């Protein structure tokens, strides 16, 4: 099918859940995507934080070829070597003890929520006083299934589907007093992202994170860290909570875990794990031989290629260049992030949207989250020269925007 036919067919046949950009990709190489006419696009979004090793990485391609010849799926009724190999690597790198494998971020988050409710139930049966309430944060994003959407703050994601799962209260972001006021022995878990992703690349303060840890520990409630966007090395450490020196009881991983194949994981302590018994939770596809083999290859490649240090180094350079740009353009009001999770906040939603479109016109992929936050989640193999290309394009776009804004009488004010 030709591009126009694909667009028409999708419009007729698919549920309208996505507003796709008008570009049709047929291939990828390194940090670039390639469209049907052979044009190369610098990908600073990597499939929303998924393609950590970029496109066509030999470790992934060769593992898929080898493992797909051996075994793709067997169900969780039998053993294969992948889950143990991967669980060994993940437990060593997260500081947690046990793993449950699933297929996506939201499914991992559902697993974490279920674990918290079940663990609280176990503790009640042992005589502890602990309730069933979740404390989530304002601006949080945890996914689209019912439990996940119930703990996701933005009303537009929750309200059309009400009533959502009851027992969730939202705490003001980084507001320690609000956290203390809302915490009680009714709470079974405090839910955080160390750096909020969809919420606008906003890091938790050390004080807030430490207080959440202390409060949870004071009653035996769980501290659950969603590392679906931040985990697996994106921020320069395997998990973003490691920047804080704070250990959660439960964490969730997905996005880059299997280098582009769907795979999620819930990890927890031995203490929490004692609540689970066979048949209580499960999945048909989760942790299949192919996805696990690729995830093992991704972790090994991240280590062999020194990509944690590389993400830190190139990410720091990216932020430094964005700060220099902010010094020249008042429209950039903040630059933040960690490693290769980087953001530049602009002064209007209209400008945010326009910059994404203008970058796409220059064949550079970024996105804008939380209305005004230009977000960069590139592959971990990004180099400084790619950062320079992006900065030069942003400089051009913001200069044009400023020139238009300065001459509104000519009808050129397009970005607000
Ligand atoms: C922090 C966080 N949690 C959960 C999810 C949901 O993951 P998925 O889209 O794989 O269900 C996302 C996706 O953007 C996320 O960023």
Coordinates of C-alpha atoms and ligand atoms in Angstrom, one line a residue:
X1 CA 0.0 0.0 0.0
X2 CA 1.1 3.6 -0.7
X3 CA 1.3 6.1 2.1
X4 CA -2.0 7.8 1.1
X5 CA -3.8 4.5 1.0
X6 CA -2.4 3.6 4.4
X7 CA -3.6 6.9 5.9
X8 CA -7.1 6.4 4.3
X9 CA -7.3 2.8 5.5
X10 CA -6.3 3.7 9.1
X11 CA -8.8 6.5 9.2
X12 CA -11.5 4.1 8.2
X13 CA -10.4 1.0 10.2
X14 CA -8.6 2.0 13.4
X15 CA -10.0 3.5 16.6
X16 CA -9.0 7.1 16.7
X17 CA -6.7 6.9 19.7
X18 CA -3.6 8.6 18.0
X19 CA -3.0 11.8 16.2
X20 CA -0.1 10.6 14.0
X21 CA 2.4 12.9 12.4
X22 CA 2.3 12.6 8.6
X23 CA 5.4 10.5 8.1
X24 CA 5.8 6.9 7.1
X25 CA 8.8 5.0 8.3
X26 CA 10.2 1.9 6.6
X27 CA 13.6 1.5 8.2
X28 CA 16.1 2.6 10.8
X29 CA 19.9 2.7 11.3
X30 CA 21.6 3.7 14.5
X31 CA 20.0 6.9 15.7
X32 CA 18.2 7.5 12.5
X33 CA 14.8 6.5 11.1
X34 CA 14.3 6.3 7.4
X35 CA 11.1 7.1 5.6
X36 CA 9.6 5.5 2.5
X37 CA 11.5 8.0 0.2
X38 CA 14.8 7.2 1.9
X39 CA 15.0 10.4 3.9
X40 CA 16.8 10.1 7.3
X41 CA 15.4 11.5 10.5
X42 CA 17.4 12.1 13.6
X43 CA 15.4 10.3 16.3
X44 CA 15.5 12.0 19.7
X45 CA 12.5 10.2 21.0
X46 CA 13.4 6.5 20.3
X47 CA 9.8 5.2 20.1
X48 CA 9.0 7.1 23.4
X49 CA 12.0 5.9 25.3
X50 CA 12.1 2.4 24.0
X51 CA 14.9 1.9 21.4
X52 CA 17.8 2.3 23.7
X53 CA 20.3 0.8 21.3
X54 CA 18.8 2.6 18.3
X55 CA 17.9 0.8 15.1
X56 CA 19.5 -2.3 13.7
X57 CA 21.9 -2.9 16.6
X58 CA 23.7 -6.2 15.8
X59 CA 23.2 -7.5 19.4
X60 CA 19.4 -7.2 18.9
X61 CA 19.2 -8.3 15.3
X62 CA 21.4 -11.4 15.9
X63 CA 19.6 -12.4 19.1
X64 CA 16.2 -12.2 17.4
X65 CA 17.4 -14.3 14.5
X66 CA 19.0 -16.9 16.8
X67 CA 16.3 -17.1 19.4
X68 CA 13.4 -17.0 16.9
X69 CA 14.9 -20.1 15.2
X70 CA 15.1 -21.8 18.6
X71 CA 11.9 -20.7 20.5
X72 CA 9.6 -17.7 20.4
X73 CA 6.8 -18.7 22.9
X74 CA 6.1 -21.6 25.2
X75 CA 3.7 -20.1 27.8
X76 CA 4.5 -19.8 31.5
X77 CA 3.6 -23.4 32.1
X78 CA 7.2 -24.6 31.3
X79 CA 10.8 -23.6 31.8
X80 CA 13.1 -21.8 29.3
X81 CA 16.5 -20.3 30.1
X82 CA 15.6 -16.6 29.5
X83 CA 13.7 -15.6 32.6
X84 CA 16.3 -16.8 35.1
X85 CA 19.1 -15.2 33.0
X86 CA 17.3 -11.9 32.9
X87 CA 16.0 -12.0 36.5
X88 CA 19.6 -12.5 37.6
X89 CA 20.7 -9.4 35.7
X90 CA 17.8 -7.3 36.9
X91 CA 17.9 -8.2 40.6
X92 CA 21.7 -7.5 40.6
X93 CA 21.1 -4.1 39.0
X94 CA 18.0 -2.9 40.9
X95 CA 18.9 -4.1 44.4
X96 CA 15.6 -6.0 44.5
X97 CA 15.1 -9.8 45.0
X98 CA 12.4 -11.2 42.8
X99 CA 10.8 -10.5 39.4
X100 CA 7.5 -11.0 37.6
X101 CA 7.7 -10.6 33.8
X102 CA 4.8 -9.2 31.7
X103 CA 4.4 -7.4 28.4
X104 CA 4.2 -3.6 28.9
X105 CA 4.6 -0.7 31.2
X106 CA 1.0 -0.5 32.3
X107 CA 0.8 -4.3 32.9
X108 CA 3.9 -4.0 35.1
X109 CA 2.2 -1.2 37.0
X110 CA -1.0 -3.2 37.5
X111 CA 1.2 -6.0 38.9
X112 CA 2.8 -3.6 41.3
X113 CA -0.5 -2.3 42.5
X114 CA -2.0 -5.8 42.9
X115 CA 1.2 -6.8 44.8
X116 CA 0.7 -3.8 47.2
X117 CA -2.9 -4.6 47.9
X118 CA -2.2 -8.3 48.4
X119 CA 0.8 -7.7 50.6
X120 CA -1.2 -5.3 52.8
X121 CA -3.9 -8.0 53.1
X122 CA -1.3 -10.5 54.2
X123 CA 0.0 -8.1 56.8
X124 CA -3.5 -7.5 58.1
X125 CA -4.0 -11.2 58.4
X126 CA -0.8 -11.2 60.5
X127 CA -2.3 -8.6 62.8
X128 CA -0.8 -5.4 61.3
X129 CA -2.9 -2.3 61.0
X130 CA -2.6 -1.3 57.4
X131 CA -5.3 -0.1 54.9
X132 CA -5.7 -0.3 51.1
X133 CA -5.2 3.3 50.0
X134 CA -2.7 4.4 47.4
X135 CA -1.0 7.8 47.5
X136 CA 0.0 8.8 44.0
X137 CA 1.4 12.2 42.9
X138 CA 0.0 15.0 41.0
X139 CA 1.2 15.1 37.3
X140 CA 1.9 11.3 37.6
X141 CA 1.6 9.0 34.6
X142 CA 1.5 5.2 35.1
X143 CA -0.4 3.9 32.0
X144 CA -3.8 3.3 30.5
X145 CA -5.3 0.2 32.0
X146 CA -7.7 0.6 34.9
X147 CA -5.4 0.5 37.9
X148 CA -2.7 2.5 36.1
X149 CA -5.1 5.2 34.9
X150 CA -6.7 5.4 38.4
X151 CA -3.2 6.3 39.7
X152 CA -2.5 8.7 36.8
X153 CA -3.3 12.3 37.8
X154 CA -4.4 14.0 34.6
X155 CA -8.2 14.1 34.5
X156 CA -8.4 13.7 30.8
X157 CA -7.0 10.2 31.0
X158 CA -9.2 9.1 33.9
X159 CA -12.6 10.8 33.6
X160 CA -14.0 9.4 30.4
X161 CA -13.6 5.9 31.9
X162 CA -15.1 6.5 35.4
X163 CA -15.7 5.1 37.8
X164 CA -12.0 4.2 38.1
X165 CA -10.4 2.0 40.8
X166 CA -11.3 3.5 44.2
X167 CA -8.8 4.2 47.0
X168 CA -6.4 6.6 45.3
X169 CA -5.5 10.0 46.7
X170 CA -3.1 12.5 44.9
X171 CA -0.4 14.3 46.8
X172 CA 0.9 17.7 45.5
X173 CA 4.2 17.1 43.7
X174 CA 7.3 17.6 46.0
X175 CA 5.0 18.9 48.8
X176 CA 6.3 17.2 51.9
X177 CA 3.7 18.8 54.1
X178 CA 0.9 17.5 51.9
X179 CA 2.5 14.0 51.8
X180 CA 2.7 14.0 55.6
X181 CA -0.9 15.2 55.9
X182 CA -2.3 12.5 53.6
X183 CA -0.2 9.6 54.9
X184 CA -1.7 7.3 57.6
X185 CA -2.0 3.6 58.4
X186 CA -4.8 3.5 55.8
X187 CA -2.1 3.7 53.1
X188 CA -0.7 0.5 51.6
X189 CA 1.7 2.2 49.1
X190 CA 3.2 5.5 48.0
X191 CA 3.6 5.6 44.3
X192 CA 6.3 7.7 42.6
X193 CA 8.3 8.3 39.5
X194 CA 11.8 9.4 40.6
X195 CA 11.6 11.7 37.5
X196 CA 8.1 12.2 36.2
X197 CA 8.1 11.5 32.5
X198 CA 4.8 12.5 30.8
X199 CA 4.4 14.9 33.7
X200 CA 7.1 17.0 32.2
X201 CA 10.5 15.5 33.2
X202 CA 10.2 16.7 36.8
X203 CA 12.6 15.2 39.3
X204 CA 11.4 14.4 42.9
X205 CA 13.2 16.4 45.5
X206 CA 15.6 14.5 47.7
X207 CA 13.6 15.6 50.7
X208 CA 10.3 14.4 49.3
X209 CA 11.6 11.1 48.2
X210 CA 13.3 10.5 51.5
X211 CA 10.2 11.4 53.4
X212 CA 8.1 9.0 51.3
X213 CA 10.6 6.3 52.1
X214 CA 10.5 7.1 55.8
X215 CA 6.7 7.3 56.0
X216 CA 6.2 4.0 54.2
X217 CA 8.8 2.3 56.4
X218 CA 7.1 3.6 59.5
X219 CA 3.9 1.5 58.9
X220 CA 5.2 -1.2 56.5
X221 CA 3.5 0.5 53.5
X222 CA 5.3 0.0 50.3
X223 CA 7.3 2.6 48.4
X224 CA 6.8 1.8 44.7
X225 CA 9.0 3.5 42.1
X226 CA 7.8 3.5 38.5
X227 CA 11.0 3.2 36.4
X228 CA 9.2 2.4 33.2
X229 CA 10.5 5.6 31.5
X230 CA 13.5 6.3 33.7
X231 CA 14.9 2.8 34.1
X232 CA 17.4 0.6 32.3
X233 CA 20.1 3.3 32.1
X234 CA 18.2 6.2 30.6
X235 CA 19.3 8.6 33.4
X236 CA 22.9 7.2 33.5
X237 CA 22.1 4.7 36.3
X238 CA 20.1 1.4 36.0
X239 CA 17.3 3.1 38.0
X240 CA 16.7 6.8 38.6
X241 CA 16.1 6.1 42.3
X242 CA 19.8 5.2 42.6
X243 CA 20.7 8.9 42.1
X244 CA 18.9 9.5 45.4
X245 CA 20.4 6.6 47.3
X246 CA 16.8 5.5 48.1
X247 CA 15.7 1.9 47.7
X248 CA 12.0 1.2 46.9
X249 CA 10.2 -2.0 47.9
X250 CA 8.9 -2.5 44.4
X251 CA 9.8 -1.1 41.0
X252 CA 8.5 -1.5 37.5
X253 CA 10.5 -1.6 34.2
X254 CA 9.4 -1.8 30.6
X255 CA 10.0 0.5 27.6
X256 CA 13.7 -0.1 26.7
X257 CA 13.9 -3.4 28.6
X258 CA 13.9 -5.6 25.4
X259 CA 15.2 -3.1 23.0
X260 CA 11.9 -2.6 21.1
X261 CA 10.1 -5.9 21.8
X262 CA 7.3 -5.7 24.3
X263 CA 8.4 -6.7 27.8
X264 CA 7.7 -5.4 31.3
X265 CA 8.9 -6.4 34.7
X266 CA 7.8 -5.9 38.3
X267 CA 10.6 -6.3 40.9
X268 CA 10.1 -6.5 44.7
X269 CA 11.8 -7.5 47.9
X270 CA 11.9 -11.0 49.3
X271 CA 9.6 -9.7 52.1
X272 CA 6.9 -8.5 49.7
X273 CA 7.3 -11.6 47.4
X274 CA 6.1 -13.9 50.2
X275 CA 2.5 -12.9 49.4
X276 CA 2.5 -14.4 46.0
X277 CA 1.6 -18.0 45.3
X278 CA 1.1 -20.0 42.2
X279 CA -2.1 -19.0 40.3
X280 CA -2.6 -15.7 42.0
X281 CA -1.3 -13.5 39.1
X282 CA 0.0 -14.4 35.6
X283 CA 0.1 -13.7 31.9
X284 CA 0.2 -15.7 28.7
X285 CA 2.9 -13.9 26.8
X286 CA 5.0 -12.2 29.5
X287 CA 8.6 -13.2 29.8
X288 CA 8.6 -15.3 26.6
X289 CA 11.9 -16.7 25.3
X290 CA 12.4 -14.2 22.5
X291 CA 11.8 -11.0 24.6
X292 CA 13.9 -12.3 27.5
X293 CA 16.8 -13.3 25.2
X294 CA 16.8 -9.8 23.6
X295 CA 16.6 -8.1 27.0
X296 CA 19.7 -10.1 28.2
X297 CA 21.4 -9.0 25.0
X298 CA 20.4 -5.3 25.6
X299 CA 21.7 -5.3 29.2
X300 CA 25.0 -6.9 28.1
X301 CA 25.4 -4.4 25.2
X302 CA 24.7 -1.5 27.6
X303 CA 27.5 -2.7 29.8
X304 CA 30.0 -3.7 27.1
X305 CA 29.6 -0.4 25.3
X306 CA 29.7 1.7 28.5
X307 CA 26.4 3.3 27.7
X308 CA 25.5 4.3 31.3
X309 CA 28.6 6.6 31.4
X310 CA 27.9 7.6 27.8
X311 CA 24.3 8.6 28.6
X312 CA 25.5 10.7 31.5
X313 CA 28.2 12.4 29.4
X314 CA 26.1 13.1 26.3
X315 CA 23.1 14.0 28.4
X316 CA 25.2 16.6 30.4
X317 CA 26.4 18.0 27.1
X318 CA 22.8 18.2 25.8
X319 CA 21.6 20.1 28.9
X320 CA 24.7 22.4 28.7
X321 CA 23.9 23.2 25.1
X322 CA 20.2 23.7 25.9
X323 CA 21.2 26.1 28.7
X324 CA 23.3 28.1 26.3
X325 CA 20.3 28.2 23.9
X326 CA 18.1 29.4 26.8
X327 CA 20.5 32.2 27.4
X328 CA 19.9 33.4 23.8
X329 CA 16.1 32.7 23.7
X330 CA 13.7 33.9 26.4
X331 CA 11.1 31.4 25.1
X332 CA 13.0 28.6 26.9
X333 CA 12.1 29.0 30.5
X334 CA 13.8 25.9 32.0
X335 CA 16.1 23.1 31.1
X336 CA 16.2 19.9 33.2
X337 CA 16.6 16.2 33.2
X338 CA 19.2 13.5 34.0
X339 CA 21.3 11.5 31.5
X340 CA 19.4 11.1 28.2
X341 CA 16.1 12.1 29.7
X342 CA 16.2 15.8 28.9
X343 CA 13.7 18.6 28.7
X344 CA 13.5 22.2 27.7
X345 CA 10.4 24.0 28.8
X346 CA 9.0 26.8 26.6
X347 CA 6.8 29.6 27.5
X348 CA 3.6 28.5 25.7
X349 CA 1.8 25.4 24.5
X350 CA 1.4 26.9 21.1
X351 CA 5.2 27.3 20.8
X352 CA 5.8 23.7 22.1
X353 CA 3.6 22.3 19.4
X354 CA 5.1 24.5 16.7
X355 CA 8.6 23.5 17.6
X356 CA 7.8 19.8 17.3
X357 CA 6.3 20.4 13.9
X358 CA 9.2 22.5 12.8
X359 CA 11.7 20.0 14.0
X360 CA 9.9 17.3 12.1
X361 CA 10.1 19.5 9.0
X362 CA 13.8 19.5 9.6
X363 CA 13.7 15.7 10.0
X364 CA 14.4 15.6 13.7
X365 CA 11.9 13.8 16.0
X366 CA 11.1 15.1 19.4
X367 CA 7.9 15.5 21.4
X368 CA 6.2 17.9 23.7
X369 CA 4.7 16.7 26.9
X370 CA 2.7 18.5 29.6
X371 CA 1.8 21.2 26.9
X372 CA 5.0 23.2 27.2
X373 CA 7.9 20.7 27.8
X374 CA 10.0 19.7 24.8
X375 CA 11.1 16.2 25.7
X376 CA 14.2 14.4 24.4
X377 CA 14.5 10.6 25.0
X378 CA 17.1 9.6 22.4
X379 CA 18.8 6.2 22.0
X380 CA 21.6 5.8 24.5
X381 CA 24.1 5.6 21.5
X382 CA 23.5 9.3 20.7
X383 CA 26.7 11.3 20.1
X384 CA 27.5 15.0 20.7
X385 CA 27.4 15.7 16.9
X386 CA 23.7 14.7 17.0
X387 CA 23.1 17.0 19.9
X388 CA 24.7 19.8 17.9
X389 CA 22.4 19.1 14.9
X390 CA 19.3 19.4 17.2
X391 CA 20.6 22.5 18.9
X392 CA 21.3 24.3 15.6
X393 CA 17.7 23.4 14.4
X394 CA 16.2 24.6 17.7
X395 CA 18.2 27.8 17.5
X396 CA 16.9 28.5 14.0
X397 CA 13.3 27.7 14.9
X398 CA 13.3 29.9 18.0
X399 CA 15.0 32.7 16.1
X400 CA 12.3 32.6 13.5
X401 CA 9.7 32.5 16.2
X402 CA 11.1 35.5 17.9
X403 CA 11.3 37.4 14.6
X404 CA 7.6 36.6 13.9
X405 CA 6.6 37.5 17.4
X406 CA 8.3 40.9 17.1
X407 CA 6.4 41.8 13.9
X408 CA 2.7 40.9 14.7
X409 CA 1.4 43.7 12.4
X410 CA 2.6 41.7 9.4
X411 CA 0.4 38.8 10.4
X412 CA 3.5 36.7 11.1
X413 CA 2.8 36.0 14.7
X414 CA 2.1 32.3 14.5
X415 CA 3.4 30.9 17.8
X416 CA 1.8 33.1 20.4
Ligands
LIG1 C1 6.3 6.3 33.9 C2 5.5 5.5 33.0 N1 4.7 4.5 33.6 C3 3.9 3.7 32.8 C4 3.8 3.9 31.4 C5 3.0 3.0 30.6 O1 3.7 2.2 29.8 P1 3.1 1.4 28.5 O2 2.7 2.5 27.6 O3 4.1 0.5 28.1 O4 1.8 0.7 29.0 C6 4.6 4.9 30.8 C7 4.4 5.2 29.4 O5 4.7 6.2 28.9 C8 5.4 5.7 31.7 O6 6.1 6.7 31.1

